[in-house]
mmCIF file of C-alpha atoms in Angstrom:
data_model
loop_
_atom_site.group_PDB
_atom_site.id
_atom_site.type_symbol
_atom_site.label_atom_id
_atom_site.label_comp_id
_atom_site.label_asym_id
_atom_site.label_seq_id
_atom_site.Cartn_x
_atom_site.Cartn_y
_atom_site.Cartn_z
ATOM 1 C CA ASN A 9 41.730 29.976 -56.160
ATOM 2 C CA ALA A 10 42.047 27.030 -53.790
ATOM 3 C CA GLY A 11 45.402 25.757 -55.142
ATOM 4 C CA VAL A 12 46.572 22.880 -52.926
ATOM 5 C CA THR A 13 44.276 21.902 -50.064
ATOM 6 C CA GLN A 14 45.407 19.688 -47.196
ATOM 7 C CA THR A 15 43.247 18.114 -44.522
ATOM 8 C CA PRO A 16 43.336 17.986 -41.583
ATOM 9 C CA LYS A 17 45.318 21.040 -40.469
ATOM 10 C CA PHE A 18 46.113 19.590 -37.033
ATOM 11 C CA GLN A 19 46.030 16.069 -35.646
ATOM 12 C CA VAL A 20 47.152 14.325 -32.453
ATOM 13 C CA LEU A 21 47.601 10.559 -32.540
ATOM 14 C CA LYS A 22 48.689 7.908 -30.104
ATOM 15 C CA THR A 23 51.581 5.603 -30.962
ATOM 16 C CA GLY A 24 50.360 2.739 -33.131
ATOM 17 C CA GLN A 25 47.297 4.497 -34.505
ATOM 18 C CA SER A 26 46.855 4.934 -38.229
ATOM 19 C CA MET A 27 45.682 7.875 -40.251
ATOM 20 C CA THR A 28 45.552 9.268 -43.762
ATOM 21 C CA LEU A 29 46.518 12.807 -44.715
ATOM 22 C CA GLN A 30 44.550 14.122 -47.658
ATOM 23 C CA CYS A 31 45.757 16.435 -50.415
ATOM 24 C CA ALA A 32 43.925 17.804 -53.437
ATOM 25 C CA GLN A 33 44.952 20.299 -56.122
ATOM 26 C CA ASP A 34 42.785 22.120 -58.630
ATOM 27 C CA MET A 35 45.488 23.315 -61.049
ATOM 28 C CA ASN A 36 45.473 20.239 -63.315
ATOM 29 C CA HIS A 37 49.073 19.482 -62.335
ATOM 30 C CA ASN A 38 50.642 16.162 -63.259
ATOM 31 C CA SER A 39 53.146 15.924 -60.405
ATOM 32 C CA MET A 40 52.402 15.790 -56.692
ATOM 33 C CA TYR A 41 54.697 15.447 -53.668
ATOM 34 C CA TRP A 42 54.655 14.808 -49.938
ATOM 35 C CA TYR A 43 57.297 16.381 -47.671
ATOM 36 C CA ARG A 44 57.943 16.518 -43.976
ATOM 37 C CA GLN A 45 59.481 19.573 -42.321
ATOM 38 C CA ASP A 46 61.393 19.264 -39.069
ATOM 39 C CA PRO A 47 63.384 21.971 -37.241
ATOM 40 C CA GLY A 48 66.865 22.337 -38.706
ATOM 41 C CA MET A 49 66.222 19.688 -41.365
ATOM 42 C CA GLY A 50 64.504 21.713 -44.048
ATOM 43 C CA LEU A 51 62.106 19.835 -46.301
ATOM 44 C CA ARG A 52 62.548 16.117 -46.871
ATOM 45 C CA LEU A 53 60.740 14.324 -49.667
ATOM 46 C CA ILE A 54 58.707 11.320 -48.556
ATOM 47 C CA TYR A 55 57.028 10.201 -51.795
ATOM 48 C CA TYR A 56 56.169 11.741 -55.108
ATOM 49 C CA SER A 57 53.917 11.009 -58.048
ATOM 50 C CA ALA A 58 55.127 12.192 -61.437
ATOM 51 C CA SER A 59 51.797 11.431 -63.064
ATOM 52 C CA GLU A 60 48.474 9.796 -62.345
ATOM 53 C CA GLY A 61 49.013 6.108 -61.696
ATOM 54 C CA THR A 62 52.666 6.313 -60.665
ATOM 55 C CA THR A 63 54.323 6.799 -57.296
ATOM 56 C CA ASP A 64 57.966 6.715 -56.233
ATOM 57 C CA LYS A 65 59.930 6.835 -53.000
ATOM 58 C CA GLY A 66 61.716 9.950 -51.933
ATOM 59 C CA GLU A 67 64.392 10.470 -49.311
ATOM 60 C CA VAL A 68 62.464 9.260 -46.223
ATOM 61 C CA PRO A 69 59.698 6.797 -47.255
ATOM 62 C CA ASN A 70 59.901 4.338 -44.355
ATOM 63 C CA GLY A 71 56.711 4.158 -42.302
ATOM 64 C CA TYR A 72 54.567 5.790 -44.994
ATOM 65 C CA ASN A 73 52.434 4.761 -47.939
ATOM 66 C CA VAL A 74 50.805 6.879 -50.627
ATOM 67 C CA SER A 75 47.955 6.650 -53.094
ATOM 68 C CA ARG A 76 47.468 8.761 -56.206
ATOM 69 C CA LEU A 77 43.723 8.397 -56.277
ATOM 70 C CA ASN A 78 43.284 10.444 -59.451
ATOM 71 C CA LYS A 79 44.955 13.456 -61.041
ATOM 72 C CA ARG A 80 43.690 15.777 -58.292
ATOM 73 C CA GLU A 81 44.283 13.766 -55.146
ATOM 74 C CA PHE A 82 47.379 12.316 -53.475
ATOM 75 C CA SER A 83 47.056 10.850 -49.983
ATOM 76 C CA LEU A 84 49.693 9.920 -47.405
ATOM 77 C CA ARG A 85 49.037 7.110 -44.947
ATOM 78 C CA LEU A 86 50.738 6.304 -41.656
ATOM 79 C CA GLU A 87 49.904 2.675 -40.885
ATOM 80 C CA SER A 88 51.317 2.567 -37.354
ATOM 81 C CA ALA A 89 52.294 6.012 -36.128
ATOM 82 C CA ALA A 90 55.526 6.495 -34.163
ATOM 83 C CA PRO A 91 56.693 9.528 -32.157
ATOM 84 C CA SER A 92 59.491 10.034 -34.721
ATOM 85 C CA GLN A 93 56.790 10.886 -37.262
ATOM 86 C CA THR A 94 55.777 13.989 -35.311
ATOM 87 C CA SER A 95 56.287 16.707 -37.893
ATOM 88 C CA VAL A 96 54.647 19.197 -40.213
ATOM 89 C CA TYR A 97 53.615 17.552 -43.478
ATOM 90 C CA PHE A 98 53.341 19.487 -46.715
ATOM 91 C CA CYS A 99 51.777 18.458 -49.979
ATOM 92 C CA ALA A 100 52.871 20.150 -53.187
ATOM 93 C CA SER A 101 52.071 19.976 -56.880
ATOM 94 C CA SER A 102 53.728 21.165 -60.069
ATOM 95 C CA GLY A 103 53.061 21.269 -63.758
ATOM 96 C CA THR A 104 54.914 19.483 -66.542
ATOM 97 C CA GLY A 105 58.663 19.949 -66.779
ATOM 98 C CA ASN A 106 60.768 22.243 -64.649
ATOM 99 C CA GLN A 107 57.923 24.201 -63.101
ATOM 100 C CA PRO A 108 57.848 25.622 -59.561
ATOM 101 C CA GLN A 109 55.894 23.843 -56.890
ATOM 102 C CA HIS A 110 52.697 24.997 -55.243
ATOM 103 C CA PHE A 111 52.355 24.085 -51.582
ATOM 104 C CA GLY A 112 49.464 23.505 -49.220
ATOM 105 C CA ASP A 113 49.409 25.076 -45.765
ATOM 106 C CA GLY A 114 50.515 21.882 -44.060
ATOM 107 C CA THR A 115 49.246 19.339 -41.545
ATOM 108 C CA ARG A 116 50.707 19.597 -38.055
ATOM 109 C CA LEU A 117 50.876 16.069 -36.696
ATOM 110 C CA SER A 118 51.803 15.125 -33.133
ATOM 111 C CA ILE A 119 52.239 11.513 -32.076
ATOM 112 C CA LEU A 120 52.262 10.783 -28.380
ATOM 113 C CA GLY B 2 73.518 13.761 -56.378
ATOM 114 C CA ASP B 3 72.198 17.289 -56.497
ATOM 115 C CA SER B 4 72.480 19.477 -53.418
ATOM 116 C CA VAL B 5 71.765 23.016 -52.249
ATOM 117 C CA THR B 6 73.678 24.820 -49.523
ATOM 118 C CA GLN B 7 72.444 28.051 -48.062
ATOM 119 C CA MET B 8 73.731 30.187 -45.224
ATOM 120 C CA GLU B 9 72.552 29.310 -41.766
ATOM 121 C CA GLY B 10 70.428 31.733 -39.874
ATOM 122 C CA PRO B 11 68.912 33.446 -38.267
ATOM 123 C CA VAL B 12 69.804 36.586 -40.154
ATOM 124 C CA THR B 13 68.812 39.587 -38.063
ATOM 125 C CA LEU B 14 68.562 43.035 -39.677
ATOM 126 C CA SER B 15 67.133 46.439 -38.980
ATOM 127 C CA GLU B 16 64.418 47.795 -41.244
ATOM 128 C CA GLU B 17 65.777 49.328 -44.492
ATOM 129 C CA ALA B 18 69.035 47.336 -44.285
ATOM 130 C CA PHE B 19 70.465 45.471 -47.283
ATOM 131 C CA LEU B 20 69.862 41.740 -47.399
ATOM 132 C CA THR B 21 71.966 38.959 -48.891
ATOM 133 C CA ILE B 22 71.257 35.281 -48.354
ATOM 134 C CA ASN B 23 73.866 33.069 -49.978
ATOM 135 C CA CYS B 24 72.967 29.935 -51.905
ATOM 136 C CA THR B 25 75.242 27.571 -53.807
ATOM 137 C CA TYR B 26 74.354 24.361 -55.573
ATOM 138 C CA THR B 27 75.734 21.245 -57.170
ATOM 139 C CA ALA B 28 73.890 19.584 -60.024
ATOM 140 C CA THR B 29 74.662 17.071 -62.715
ATOM 141 C CA GLY B 30 72.415 18.611 -65.350
ATOM 142 C CA TYR B 31 71.068 22.080 -66.173
ATOM 143 C CA PRO B 32 68.706 22.871 -63.337
ATOM 144 C CA SER B 33 66.212 25.626 -62.833
ATOM 145 C CA LEU B 34 66.740 27.591 -59.617
ATOM 146 C CA PHE B 35 64.135 28.938 -57.217
ATOM 147 C CA TRP B 36 63.713 30.935 -54.050
ATOM 148 C CA TYR B 37 60.698 30.163 -51.897
ATOM 149 C CA VAL B 38 59.454 32.053 -48.828
ATOM 150 C CA GLN B 39 57.593 30.581 -45.866
ATOM 151 C CA TYR B 40 55.666 32.811 -43.471
ATOM 152 C CA PRO B 41 54.776 31.467 -40.009
ATOM 153 C CA GLY B 42 52.069 28.826 -40.089
ATOM 154 C CA GLU B 43 51.965 28.684 -43.886
ATOM 155 C CA GLY B 44 53.334 26.590 -46.710
ATOM 156 C CA LEU B 45 56.132 27.667 -49.038
ATOM 157 C CA GLN B 46 55.386 30.182 -51.773
ATOM 158 C CA LEU B 47 57.449 30.811 -54.868
ATOM 159 C CA LEU B 48 59.339 34.106 -54.568
ATOM 160 C CA LEU B 49 61.335 34.066 -57.802
ATOM 161 C CA LYS B 50 62.967 31.741 -60.299
ATOM 162 C CA ALA B 51 65.605 31.556 -63.012
ATOM 163 C CA THR B 52 65.800 28.879 -65.659
ATOM 164 C CA LYS B 53 69.190 29.389 -67.318
ATOM 165 C CA ALA B 54 72.612 30.893 -66.739
ATOM 166 C CA ASP B 55 72.720 34.691 -66.294
ATOM 167 C CA ASP B 56 68.930 34.911 -65.866
ATOM 168 C CA LYS B 57 67.835 37.289 -63.119
ATOM 169 C CA GLY B 58 64.691 36.477 -61.205
ATOM 170 C CA SER B 59 62.941 39.302 -59.381
ATOM 171 C CA ASN B 60 59.795 39.840 -57.338
ATOM 172 C CA LYS B 61 58.669 42.218 -54.545
ATOM 173 C CA GLY B 62 62.075 43.939 -54.504
ATOM 174 C CA PHE B 63 63.998 40.663 -54.179
ATOM 175 C CA GLU B 64 66.484 39.626 -56.862
ATOM 176 C CA ALA B 65 68.728 36.646 -57.599
ATOM 177 C CA THR B 66 71.000 35.933 -60.580
ATOM 178 C CA TYR B 67 71.758 32.435 -61.872
ATOM 179 C CA ARG B 68 75.577 32.256 -61.861
ATOM 180 C CA LYS B 69 76.702 29.054 -63.525
ATOM 181 C CA GLU B 70 80.414 29.842 -63.200
ATOM 182 C CA THR B 71 80.158 30.064 -59.413
ATOM 183 C CA THR B 72 77.140 27.708 -59.084
ATOM 184 C CA SER B 73 75.361 30.333 -57.016
ATOM 185 C CA PHE B 74 71.942 31.962 -56.753
ATOM 186 C CA HIS B 75 72.229 34.525 -53.959
ATOM 187 C CA LEU B 76 69.076 36.344 -52.825
ATOM 188 C CA GLU B 77 69.294 40.133 -52.378
ATOM 189 C CA LYS B 78 67.015 42.987 -51.406
ATOM 190 C CA GLY B 79 68.052 46.586 -51.135
ATOM 191 C CA SER B 80 65.822 47.627 -48.229
ATOM 192 C CA VAL B 81 64.080 45.056 -46.045
ATOM 193 C CA GLN B 82 60.836 45.603 -44.176
ATOM 194 C CA VAL B 83 59.477 44.019 -41.013
ATOM 195 C CA SER B 84 56.972 42.182 -43.199
ATOM 196 C CA ASP B 85 59.868 40.356 -44.930
ATOM 197 C CA SER B 86 60.500 38.372 -41.739
ATOM 198 C CA ALA B 87 60.129 34.742 -42.816
ATOM 199 C CA VAL B 88 62.126 31.631 -43.708
ATOM 200 C CA TYR B 89 63.694 31.603 -47.188
ATOM 201 C CA PHE B 90 64.483 28.404 -49.086
ATOM 202 C CA CYS B 91 66.772 28.055 -52.070
ATOM 203 C CA ALA B 92 65.919 25.141 -54.370
ATOM 204 C CA LEU B 93 66.835 23.587 -57.678
ATOM 205 C CA SER B 94 64.870 21.349 -59.996
ATOM 206 C CA ASP B 95 66.715 18.950 -62.239
ATOM 207 C CA LEU B 96 65.824 16.060 -64.494
ATOM 208 C CA THR B 97 66.505 12.710 -62.847
ATOM 209 C CA SER B 98 67.695 9.576 -64.610
ATOM 210 C CA GLY B 99 64.131 8.305 -64.292
ATOM 211 C CA GLY B 100 62.782 11.200 -66.347
ATOM 212 C CA SER B 101 61.126 13.123 -63.495
ATOM 213 C CA TYR B 102 61.854 16.602 -62.165
ATOM 214 C CA ILE B 103 62.583 16.287 -58.463
ATOM 215 C CA PRO B 104 63.285 19.457 -56.498
ATOM 216 C CA THR B 105 66.151 19.691 -54.036
ATOM 217 C CA PHE B 106 65.815 22.212 -51.204
ATOM 218 C CA GLY B 107 68.292 23.947 -48.951
ATOM 219 C CA ARG B 108 67.657 23.870 -45.218
ATOM 220 C CA GLY B 109 66.184 27.351 -45.104
ATOM 221 C CA THR B 110 67.393 30.658 -43.677
ATOM 222 C CA SER B 111 65.334 32.508 -41.117
ATOM 223 C CA LEU B 112 65.220 36.294 -41.575
ATOM 224 C CA ILE B 113 64.191 38.538 -38.688
ATOM 225 C CA VAL B 114 63.740 42.240 -39.392
ATOM 226 C CA HIS B 115 63.466 44.657 -36.471
ATOM 227 C CA PRO B 116 61.737 48.066 -36.708
#
């Protein structure tokens, strides 16, 4: 069972570069989420998609954009990377209603 | 808004010791409650859950009881092992005014178990 797959696992960028983090799930889940995890800050929600075709801002959306390409895939884009966006990024998905989330293994992103 | 507060770590124990990690919450509705575990270099995994008051979630020797009167969901294990060393997150999931279920996480508690 693949579950939630994130690519790439590691990435180093220079300030001002752009990149897209990819996420795909194979559990037929409606909802998908992007988080960032920083030391001492826990998980902070960047964007979420409650269903195919909809996206909404979370707690820290500035500097990011998302695309729910289809039911399986939910990508996160950094248009102009900044050192403050150095973090570990997690994608998650969940089924309908109050279901637990399933997480990918994360993308470790460093911006120099 | 909803919030989750859990004890700060790290919590350091010897193998076979008793574990408690405290978690309290505030919520406007009737949330479901979860504990997740994160091992080094991995994403979060669901450890256990409870969906209504007085429910007890349990898994791998860990337990937590949904206490609505004290708005708490403390994680316990009777005898920890070195392999339990990880970061533990308490979370709730509640229905927002927009009709979506958005989870709220605590900041995580690191557990270190020594042989």
